[in-house]
PDB file of C-alpha atoms in Angstrom:
ATOM      1  CA  MET A   1     210.832  80.148  98.888  1.00  0.00           C
ATOM      2  CA  LEU A   2     210.479  76.334  98.652  1.00  0.00           C
ATOM      3  CA  SER A   3     207.375  76.348 100.845  1.00  0.00           C
ATOM      4  CA  LEU A   4     205.834  79.113  98.675  1.00  0.00           C
ATOM      5  CA  LEU A   5     206.391  77.033  95.503  1.00  0.00           C
ATOM      6  CA  LEU A   6     204.776  73.992  97.145  1.00  0.00           C
ATOM      7  CA  ILE A   7     201.746  76.083  98.108  1.00  0.00           C
ATOM      8  CA  GLU A   8     201.454  77.452  94.543  1.00  0.00           C
ATOM      9  CA  LYS A   9     201.664  73.917  93.082  1.00  0.00           C
ATOM     10  CA  TYR A  10     199.116  72.637  95.558  1.00  0.00           C
ATOM     11  CA  THR A  11     196.801  75.533  94.770  1.00  0.00           C
ATOM     12  CA  LEU A  12     197.063  74.878  91.018  1.00  0.00           C
ATOM     13  CA  GLY A  13     196.321  71.170  91.514  1.00  0.00           C
ATOM     14  CA  SER A  14     193.369  71.999  93.713  1.00  0.00           C
ATOM     15  CA  LYS A  15     192.001  74.355  91.051  1.00  0.00           C
ATOM     16  CA  ILE A  16     192.249  71.641  88.418  1.00  0.00           C
ATOM     17  CA  ILE A  17     190.473  69.116  90.644  1.00  0.00           C
ATOM     18  CA  LEU A  18     187.783  71.655  91.545  1.00  0.00           C
ATOM     19  CA  GLY A  19     187.384  72.569  87.868  1.00  0.00           C
ATOM     20  CA  ILE A  20     186.867  68.930  86.919  1.00  0.00           C
ATOM     21  CA  PHE A  21     184.451  68.434  89.820  1.00  0.00           C
ATOM     22  CA  PHE A  22     182.324  71.455  88.866  1.00  0.00           C
ATOM     23  CA  ALA A  23     182.362  70.458  85.178  1.00  0.00           C
ATOM     24  CA  ILE A  24     181.032  67.004  86.069  1.00  0.00           C
ATOM     25  CA  LEU A  25     178.484  68.533  88.438  1.00  0.00           C
ATOM     26  CA  LEU A  26     177.327  70.982  85.749  1.00  0.00           C
ATOM     27  CA  TYR A  27     176.991  68.145  83.228  1.00  0.00           C
ATOM     28  CA  MET A  28     174.902  66.127  85.689  1.00  0.00           C
ATOM     29  CA  LEU A  29     172.701  69.118  86.469  1.00  0.00           C
ATOM     30  CA  LEU A  30     172.177  69.798  82.765  1.00  0.00           C
ATOM     31  CA  GLN A  31     171.254  66.150  82.168  1.00  0.00           C
ATOM     32  CA  PHE A  32     168.795  66.277  85.052  1.00  0.00           C
ATOM     33  CA  ALA A  33     167.278  69.529  83.770  1.00  0.00           C
ATOM     34  CA  VAL A  34     166.881  68.107  80.257  1.00  0.00           C
ATOM     35  CA  LYS A  35     165.203  64.984  81.656  1.00  0.00           C
ATOM     36  CA  LEU A  36     162.823  67.120  83.717  1.00  0.00           C
ATOM     37  CA  LEU A  37     161.954  69.260  80.704  1.00  0.00           C
ATOM     38  CA  GLU A  38     161.393  66.208  78.519  1.00  0.00           C
ATOM     39  CA  MET A  39     159.270  64.527  81.166  1.00  0.00           C
ATOM     40  CA  GLY A  40     157.069  67.612  81.227  1.00  0.00           C
ATOM     41  CA  TYR A  41     156.858  67.454  77.435  1.00  0.00           C
ATOM     42  CA  VAL A  42     155.992  63.750  77.560  1.00  0.00           C
ATOM     43  CA  LEU A  43     153.275  64.298  80.161  1.00  0.00           C
ATOM     44  CA  LYS A  44     151.715  67.000  77.990  1.00  0.00           C
ATOM     45  CA  TYR A  45     152.114  65.536  74.493  1.00  0.00           C
ATOM     46  CA  LYS A  46     152.546  61.790  75.180  1.00  0.00           C
ATOM     47  CA  LYS A  47     155.572  61.512  72.896  1.00  0.00           C
ATOM     48  CA  PRO A  48     159.373  61.969  73.114  1.00  0.00           C
ATOM     49  CA  PHE A  49     160.802  65.447  72.614  1.00  0.00           C
ATOM     50  CA  PHE A  50     162.928  63.984  69.820  1.00  0.00           C
ATOM     51  CA  VAL A  51     163.379  60.550  68.237  1.00  0.00           C
ATOM     52  CA  HIS A  52     166.157  60.727  65.657  1.00  0.00           C
ATOM     53  CA  PHE A  53     169.589  62.110  66.533  1.00  0.00           C
ATOM     54  CA  TYR A  54     172.697  60.447  65.098  1.00  0.00           C
ATOM     55  CA  THR A  55     176.347  61.506  64.851  1.00  0.00           C
ATOM     56  CA  PHE A  56     176.526  59.586  61.569  1.00  0.00           C
ATOM     57  CA  LEU A  57     174.176  57.425  59.500  1.00  0.00           C
ATOM     58  CA  ARG A  58     175.049  53.820  58.734  1.00  0.00           C
ATOM     59  CA  LYS A  59     174.494  52.640  55.180  1.00  0.00           C
ATOM     60  CA  LEU A  60     173.122  49.400  53.790  1.00  0.00           C
ATOM     61  CA  SER A  61     174.848  47.614  50.936  1.00  0.00           C
ATOM     62  CA  PRO A  62     173.237  48.138  47.486  1.00  0.00           C
ATOM     63  CA  GLN A  63     171.849  44.593  47.632  1.00  0.00           C
ATOM     64  CA  GLN A  64     170.350  45.142  51.096  1.00  0.00           C
ATOM     65  CA  LYS A  65     168.814  48.440  50.035  1.00  0.00           C
ATOM     66  CA  ASP A  66     167.230  46.781  46.986  1.00  0.00           C
ATOM     67  CA  ILE A  67     165.640  44.177  49.263  1.00  0.00           C
ATOM     68  CA  LEU A  68     164.259  46.948  51.438  1.00  0.00           C
ATOM     69  CA  LYS A  69     162.857  48.918  48.482  1.00  0.00           C
ATOM     70  CA  ASN A  70     161.417  45.925  46.647  1.00  0.00           C
ATOM     71  CA  GLN A  71     160.062  43.824  49.510  1.00  0.00           C
ATOM     72  CA  PHE A  72     159.159  46.092  52.409  1.00  0.00           C
ATOM     73  CA  ALA A  73     156.179  48.312  51.612  1.00  0.00           C
ATOM     74  CA  PHE A  74     156.330  50.349  54.832  1.00  0.00           C
ATOM     75  CA  TYR A  75     159.758  51.731  53.902  1.00  0.00           C
ATOM     76  CA  ASN A  76     158.398  53.124  50.629  1.00  0.00           C
ATOM     77  CA  LYS A  77     155.729  55.116  52.483  1.00  0.00           C
ATOM     78  CA  LEU A  78     158.356  57.152  54.356  1.00  0.00           C
ATOM     79  CA  SER A  79     159.742  60.569  53.459  1.00  0.00           C
ATOM     80  CA  LYS A  80     163.256  60.756  52.009  1.00  0.00           C
ATOM     81  CA  LYS A  81     164.708  61.845  55.356  1.00  0.00           C
ATOM     82  CA  ASN A  82     162.907  59.092  57.262  1.00  0.00           C
ATOM     83  CA  LYS A  83     164.071  56.524  54.706  1.00  0.00           C
ATOM     84  CA  SER A  84     167.682  57.414  55.533  1.00  0.00           C
ATOM     85  CA  TYR A  85     166.920  57.035  59.257  1.00  0.00           C
ATOM     86  CA  PHE A  86     165.194  53.713  58.608  1.00  0.00           C
ATOM     87  CA  GLU A  87     168.211  52.409  56.657  1.00  0.00           C
ATOM     88  CA  HIS A  88     170.529  53.520  59.452  1.00  0.00           C
ATOM     89  CA  ARG A  89     168.459  51.673  62.033  1.00  0.00           C
ATOM     90  CA  VAL A  90     168.276  48.513  59.923  1.00  0.00           C
ATOM     91  CA  ALA A  91     172.055  48.512  59.441  1.00  0.00           C
ATOM     92  CA  SER A  92     172.652  49.197  63.158  1.00  0.00           C
ATOM     93  CA  PHE A  93     170.238  46.473  64.314  1.00  0.00           C
ATOM     94  CA  ILE A  94     171.772  43.892  61.968  1.00  0.00           C
ATOM     95  CA  ASN A  95     175.198  44.773  63.333  1.00  0.00           C
ATOM     96  CA  ASP A  96     173.970  44.469  66.930  1.00  0.00           C
ATOM     97  CA  LYS A  97     172.231  41.054  66.768  1.00  0.00           C
ATOM     98  CA  ASP A  98     173.347  37.496  66.046  1.00  0.00           C
ATOM     99  CA  PHE A  99     171.371  35.756  63.282  1.00  0.00           C
ATOM    100  CA  ILE A 100     171.444  31.973  63.578  1.00  0.00           C
ATOM    101  CA  GLY A 101     170.074  29.414  61.116  1.00  0.00           C
ATOM    102  CA  ARG A 102     168.676  26.075  62.266  1.00  0.00           C
ATOM    103  CA  ASN A 103     167.739  22.832  60.448  1.00  0.00           C
ATOM    104  CA  GLY A 104     169.727  23.684  57.354  1.00  0.00           C
ATOM    105  CA  VAL A 105     168.854  27.389  57.124  1.00  0.00           C
ATOM    106  CA  VAL A 106     171.661  29.563  55.748  1.00  0.00           C
ATOM    107  CA  ILE A 107     171.187  33.156  56.873  1.00  0.00           C
ATOM    108  CA  THR A 108     170.869  35.505  53.879  1.00  0.00           C
ATOM    109  CA  ASP A 109     170.704  39.275  53.441  1.00  0.00           C
ATOM    110  CA  GLU A 110     167.018  38.874  52.652  1.00  0.00           C
ATOM    111  CA  MET A 111     166.407  37.278  56.046  1.00  0.00           C
ATOM    112  CA  LYS A 112     168.454  39.856  57.919  1.00  0.00           C
ATOM    113  CA  VAL A 113     166.884  42.852  56.165  1.00  0.00           C
ATOM    114  CA  LEU A 114     163.241  41.732  56.257  1.00  0.00           C
ATOM    115  CA  ILE A 115     163.292  40.434  59.830  1.00  0.00           C
ATOM    116  CA  THR A 116     165.151  43.504  61.047  1.00  0.00           C
ATOM    117  CA  SER A 117     162.876  45.852  59.095  1.00  0.00           C
ATOM    118  CA  THR A 118     159.889  44.413  60.938  1.00  0.00           C
ATOM    119  CA  SER A 119     161.483  45.371  64.241  1.00  0.00           C
ATOM    120  CA  ILE A 120     162.536  48.807  62.994  1.00  0.00           C
ATOM    121  CA  MET A 121     159.043  49.501  61.639  1.00  0.00           C
ATOM    122  CA  LEU A 122     157.488  48.817  65.038  1.00  0.00           C
ATOM    123  CA  THR A 123     160.073  50.910  66.916  1.00  0.00           C
ATOM    124  CA  PHE A 124     160.459  53.687  64.357  1.00  0.00           C
ATOM    125  CA  GLY A 125     158.717  56.084  66.727  1.00  0.00           C
ATOM    126  CA  PHE A 126     161.035  55.066  69.583  1.00  0.00           C
ATOM    127  CA  ARG A 127     164.314  56.751  70.420  1.00  0.00           C
ATOM    128  CA  ASP A 128     165.879  53.474  71.574  1.00  0.00           C
ATOM    129  CA  PHE A 129     165.167  50.894  68.875  1.00  0.00           C
ATOM    130  CA  TYR A 130     167.545  48.066  69.795  1.00  0.00           C
ATOM    131  CA  ILE A 131     165.153  46.039  72.039  1.00  0.00           C
ATOM    132  CA  GLY A 132     167.715  45.085  74.675  1.00  0.00           C
ATOM    133  CA  LEU A 133     165.969  41.808  75.515  1.00  0.00           C
ATOM    134  CA  ILE A 134     166.936  40.437  72.091  1.00  0.00           C
ATOM    135  CA  ASN A 135     170.505  39.266  71.544  1.00  0.00           C
ATOM    136  CA  LYS A 136     169.908  36.684  68.842  1.00  0.00           C
ATOM    137  CA  ILE A 137     167.391  35.864  66.139  1.00  0.00           C
ATOM    138  CA  VAL A 138     167.021  32.185  65.290  1.00  0.00           C
ATOM    139  CA  VAL A 139     165.534  31.186  61.933  1.00  0.00           C
ATOM    140  CA  TYR A 140     164.019  27.776  61.178  1.00  0.00           C
ATOM    141  CA  PRO A 141     162.847  26.787  57.689  1.00  0.00           C
ATOM    142  CA  GLU A 142     159.321  25.996  58.960  1.00  0.00           C
ATOM    143  CA  LYS A 143     157.505  25.114  62.190  1.00  0.00           C
ATOM    144  CA  PHE A 144     159.889  24.020  64.922  1.00  0.00           C
ATOM    145  CA  TYR A 145     159.619  22.023  68.125  1.00  0.00           C
ATOM    146  CA  SER A 146     159.804  24.223  71.212  1.00  0.00           C
ATOM    147  CA  LYS A 147     161.212  22.792  74.416  1.00  0.00           C
ATOM    148  CA  THR A 148     159.494  25.598  76.331  1.00  0.00           C
ATOM    149  CA  ASN A 149     156.075  23.944  76.151  1.00  0.00           C
ATOM    150  CA  GLN A 150     156.781  20.742  74.173  1.00  0.00           C
ATOM    151  CA  ASN A 151     154.870  21.821  71.101  1.00  0.00           C
ATOM    152  CA  TYR A 152     155.443  22.951  67.516  1.00  0.00           C
ATOM    153  CA  HIS A 153     155.565  26.700  66.973  1.00  0.00           C
ATOM    154  CA  LYS A 154     155.745  29.117  64.050  1.00  0.00           C
ATOM    155  CA  GLY A 155     157.490  31.633  66.280  1.00  0.00           C
ATOM    156  CA  GLU A 156     158.308  32.506  69.875  1.00  0.00           C
ATOM    157  CA  PHE A 157     160.173  34.983  72.002  1.00  0.00           C
ATOM    158  CA  ASN A 158     162.287  33.555  74.832  1.00  0.00           C
ATOM    159  CA  PRO A 159     163.314  36.364  77.229  1.00  0.00           C
ATOM    160  CA  LYS A 160     165.525  34.059  79.325  1.00  0.00           C
ATOM    161  CA  LEU A 161     167.647  33.195  76.289  1.00  0.00           C
ATOM    162  CA  LYS A 162     167.149  36.677  74.802  1.00  0.00           C
ATOM    163  CA  ALA A 163     166.150  34.937  71.588  1.00  0.00           C
ATOM    164  CA  LEU A 164     163.447  35.609  69.024  1.00  0.00           C
ATOM    165  CA  VAL A 165     162.746  32.446  67.032  1.00  0.00           C
ATOM    166  CA  ILE A 166     160.757  32.252  63.782  1.00  0.00           C
ATOM    167  CA  SER A 167     159.756  29.947  60.966  1.00  0.00           C
ATOM    168  CA  TRP A 168     160.998  31.586  57.754  1.00  0.00           C
ATOM    169  CA  VAL A 169     158.199  30.251  55.562  1.00  0.00           C
ATOM    170  CA  ASP A 170     155.579  31.594  57.976  1.00  0.00           C
ATOM    171  CA  PHE A 171     157.383  34.893  58.363  1.00  0.00           C
ATOM    172  CA  LYS A 172     157.295  35.407  54.583  1.00  0.00           C
ATOM    173  CA  LEU A 173     153.624  34.407  54.443  1.00  0.00           C
ATOM    174  CA  GLY A 174     152.816  37.236  56.833  1.00  0.00           C
ATOM    175  CA  TYR A 175     153.872  39.765  54.189  1.00  0.00           C
ATOM    176  CA  GLN A 176     152.595  37.873  51.140  1.00  0.00           C
ATOM    177  CA  ILE A 177     149.066  38.090  52.560  1.00  0.00           C
ATOM    178  CA  SER A 178     149.171  41.690  53.739  1.00  0.00           C
ATOM    179  CA  LYS A 179     145.579  42.488  54.758  1.00  0.00           C
ATOM    180  CA  ASP A 180     144.531  39.516  56.886  1.00  0.00           C
ATOM    181  CA  ASN A 181     145.879  41.060  60.120  1.00  0.00           C
ATOM    182  CA  ILE A 182     148.110  38.041  60.695  1.00  0.00           C
ATOM    183  CA  ASN A 183     151.844  38.656  60.584  1.00  0.00           C
ATOM    184  CA  LEU A 184     154.217  36.347  62.453  1.00  0.00           C
ATOM    185  CA  GLY A 185     157.133  38.785  62.516  1.00  0.00           C
ATOM    186  CA  ILE A 186     155.053  41.648  63.873  1.00  0.00           C
ATOM    187  CA  HIS A 187     153.430  39.378  66.443  1.00  0.00           C
ATOM    188  CA  GLU A 188     156.682  38.038  67.904  1.00  0.00           C
ATOM    189  CA  PHE A 189     158.481  41.382  67.896  1.00  0.00           C
ATOM    190  CA  VAL A 190     155.549  42.980  69.746  1.00  0.00           C
ATOM    191  CA  HIS A 191     155.984  40.368  72.496  1.00  0.00           C
ATOM    192  CA  ALA A 192     159.666  41.330  72.741  1.00  0.00           C
ATOM    193  CA  ILE A 193     158.927  45.074  72.741  1.00  0.00           C
ATOM    194  CA  HIS A 194     156.200  44.620  75.341  1.00  0.00           C
ATOM    195  CA  LEU A 195     158.422  42.696  77.772  1.00  0.00           C
ATOM    196  CA  ASN A 196     161.343  45.013  77.080  1.00  0.00           C
ATOM    197  CA  SER A 197     159.191  48.042  77.963  1.00  0.00           C
ATOM    198  CA  LEU A 198     158.485  46.496  81.368  1.00  0.00           C
ATOM    199  CA  ASN A 199     162.229  46.147  82.065  1.00  0.00           C
ATOM    200  CA  GLU A 200     163.515  49.446  80.648  1.00  0.00           C
ATOM    201  CA  ARG A 201     162.713  52.975  81.803  1.00  0.00           C
ATOM    202  CA  ASP A 202     163.778  55.006  78.785  1.00  0.00           C
ATOM    203  CA  ILE A 203     161.253  57.537  77.482  1.00  0.00           C
ATOM    204  CA  SER A 204     159.844  55.356  74.696  1.00  0.00           C
ATOM    205  CA  SER A 205     159.470  52.284  76.915  1.00  0.00           C
ATOM    206  CA  THR A 206     157.727  54.400  79.543  1.00  0.00           C
ATOM    207  CA  ILE A 207     155.258  55.802  77.006  1.00  0.00           C
ATOM    208  CA  PHE A 208     154.631  52.324  75.597  1.00  0.00           C
ATOM    209  CA  SER A 209     153.960  50.622  78.940  1.00  0.00           C
ATOM    210  CA  ASP A 210     152.045  53.552  80.481  1.00  0.00           C
ATOM    211  CA  THR A 211     149.793  53.935  77.441  1.00  0.00           C
ATOM    212  CA  PHE A 212     149.098  50.204  77.363  1.00  0.00           C
ATOM    213  CA  LYS A 213     148.003  50.459  81.007  1.00  0.00           C
ATOM    214  CA  GLU A 214     145.714  53.326  79.996  1.00  0.00           C
ATOM    215  CA  LEU A 215     144.280  51.128  77.237  1.00  0.00           C
ATOM    216  CA  THR A 216     143.658  48.180  79.575  1.00  0.00           C
ATOM    217  CA  ASP A 217     142.040  50.532  82.111  1.00  0.00           C
ATOM    218  CA  THR A 218     139.810  51.947  79.366  1.00  0.00           C
ATOM    219  CA  LEU A 219     138.692  48.464  78.355  1.00  0.00           C
ATOM    220  CA  SER A 220     138.138  47.432  81.981  1.00  0.00           C
ATOM    221  CA  ASN A 221     135.950  50.480  82.600  1.00  0.00           C
ATOM    222  CA  ASN A 222     134.075  50.265  79.301  1.00  0.00           C
ATOM    223  CA  PRO A 223     132.340  46.879  79.024  1.00  0.00           C
ATOM    224  CA  LEU A 224     130.499  47.961  75.863  1.00  0.00           C
ATOM    225  CA  LEU A 225     133.758  48.627  74.005  1.00  0.00           C
ATOM    226  CA  ARG A 226     135.283  45.450  75.425  1.00  0.00           C
ATOM    227  CA  ASN A 227     132.331  43.385  74.190  1.00  0.00           C
ATOM    228  CA  GLN A 228     132.410  45.048  70.782  1.00  0.00           C
ATOM    229  CA  LEU A 229     136.052  44.074  70.413  1.00  0.00           C
ATOM    230  CA  ALA A 230     135.418  40.529  71.585  1.00  0.00           C
ATOM    231  CA  GLU A 231     132.437  40.018  69.290  1.00  0.00           C
ATOM    232  CA  SER A 232     133.874  41.708  66.230  1.00  0.00           C
ATOM    233  CA  HIS A 233     135.171  39.764  63.267  1.00  0.00           C
ATOM    234  CA  TYR A 234     137.935  42.357  62.901  1.00  0.00           C
ATOM    235  CA  ILE A 235     140.010  41.357  65.968  1.00  0.00           C
ATOM    236  CA  ARG A 236     140.621  37.612  65.911  1.00  0.00           C
ATOM    237  CA  LYS A 237     139.690  35.537  68.952  1.00  0.00           C
ATOM    238  CA  TYR A 238     143.287  34.646  69.817  1.00  0.00           C
ATOM    239  CA  ALA A 239     143.670  38.230  71.067  1.00  0.00           C
ATOM    240  CA  PHE A 240     141.639  37.377  74.154  1.00  0.00           C
ATOM    241  CA  THR A 241     144.010  34.666  75.397  1.00  0.00           C
ATOM    242  CA  ASN A 242     145.840  37.136  77.660  1.00  0.00           C
ATOM    243  CA  GLN A 243     147.055  40.739  77.638  1.00  0.00           C
ATOM    244  CA  PHE A 244     150.274  39.874  75.796  1.00  0.00           C
ATOM    245  CA  GLU A 245     148.439  38.153  72.949  1.00  0.00           C
ATOM    246  CA  PHE A 246     145.859  40.932  72.892  1.00  0.00           C
ATOM    247  CA  LEU A 247     148.506  43.569  72.327  1.00  0.00           C
ATOM    248  CA  ALA A 248     150.328  41.514  69.679  1.00  0.00           C
ATOM    249  CA  VAL A 249     147.113  40.863  67.729  1.00  0.00           C
ATOM    250  CA  VAL A 250     145.803  44.434  67.824  1.00  0.00           C
ATOM    251  CA  ILE A 251     149.164  45.801  66.668  1.00  0.00           C
ATOM    252  CA  GLU A 252     149.144  43.317  63.779  1.00  0.00           C
ATOM    253  CA  SER A 253     145.775  44.812  62.813  1.00  0.00           C
ATOM    254  CA  PHE A 254     147.016  48.359  63.387  1.00  0.00           C
ATOM    255  CA  ILE A 255     149.950  47.868  61.012  1.00  0.00           C
ATOM    256  CA  GLU A 256     148.159  45.916  58.265  1.00  0.00           C
ATOM    257  CA  THR A 257     144.741  47.622  58.099  1.00  0.00           C
ATOM    258  CA  PRO A 258     145.046  50.981  59.896  1.00  0.00           C
ATOM    259  CA  HIS A 259     142.168  52.727  58.148  1.00  0.00           C
ATOM    260  CA  GLU A 260     139.690  49.945  58.933  1.00  0.00           C
ATOM    261  CA  PHE A 261     140.950  49.849  62.529  1.00  0.00           C
ATOM    262  CA  LYS A 262     140.526  53.609  62.877  1.00  0.00           C
ATOM    263  CA  VAL A 263     136.947  53.468  61.592  1.00  0.00           C
ATOM    264  CA  GLN A 264     135.844  50.513  63.706  1.00  0.00           C
ATOM    265  CA  PHE A 265     137.662  51.198  66.988  1.00  0.00           C
ATOM    266  CA  PRO A 266     139.043  54.776  66.976  1.00  0.00           C
ATOM    267  CA  GLU A 267     139.656  54.904  70.736  1.00  0.00           C
ATOM    268  CA  VAL A 268     141.803  51.779  70.661  1.00  0.00           C
ATOM    269  CA  TYR A 269     143.485  52.842  67.407  1.00  0.00           C
ATOM    270  CA  PHE A 270     144.706  56.136  68.853  1.00  0.00           C
ATOM    271  CA  LYS A 271     146.024  54.452  72.001  1.00  0.00           C
ATOM    272  CA  ILE A 272     148.097  52.068  69.848  1.00  0.00           C
ATOM    273  CA  ARG A 273     149.265  54.997  67.729  1.00  0.00           C
ATOM    274  CA  GLN A 274     150.335  56.790  70.905  1.00  0.00           C
ATOM    275  CA  MET A 275     152.124  53.704  72.249  1.00  0.00           C
ATOM    276  CA  LEU A 276     154.173  53.370  69.080  1.00  0.00           C
ATOM    277  CA  ASN A 277     154.495  57.135  68.474  1.00  0.00           C
ATOM    278  CA  PHE A 278     153.397  56.571  64.866  1.00  0.00           C
ATOM    279  CA  ASN A 279     153.147  59.983  63.187  1.00  0.00           C
ATOM    280  CA  PHE A 280     154.399  58.965  59.751  1.00  0.00           C
ATOM    281  CA  ALA A 281     153.585  56.730  56.746  1.00  0.00           C
ATOM    282  CA  GLY A 282     149.907  57.656  56.801  1.00  0.00           C
ATOM    283  CA  TYR A 283     149.130  56.408  60.293  1.00  0.00           C
TER     284      TYR A 283
END
């Protein structure tokens, strides 16, 4: 009788262990199947199967929301649903990063909301919007001395320190003059997104980096288009410093003057649109 009870107990324990094992295996198989299906979707449509999925939406304070509505034009172009997603992402990003003031700068809600909104705007078509290579955002009142290359900068992204550094006065100027295709915040965040896409293999990073390779291949194989870009007055000369500066400059132009960009260089415009998965706000 005792041996029979031991066998029954052992059998029950084995069933529980097997049940857990098969549940985990089923979960892994489902995850793999979903990834395969999405990869097929990405290969066909060049965009994620979905972007926004949240268990709950974070809220901004009334003061932060007023800053967003009154000072960030992109937000006001969004649908009501997308505005709620944008607010959630701004609140989540602010909570995730350290904001540090230098040379007397006291970090304010205005700084947090406007700097963060720049990042969220650029990644609004991404599923993962946190930009893992950024841990802290350092704000100087104006140009600052960079130890990286012993020179004064308006902004820089330091991947080793996981820090994005900006001059506040120059950041604000980028939005005060909104059609000159020069925006410090956009420029520096694009550098961070670009490098982050080379390190991460999530769907959005893959689309971003793969599409940029397609764009560079297109330009390499089309000298006429490459020369038109180089000789145009639309894309400023700094873009041709290297591929990182090129991408930052053309995305500045894409964000600030999309209709002009689309008319002058439609092939490049649609590659940037695909990279960012921009299917909202009139883009």
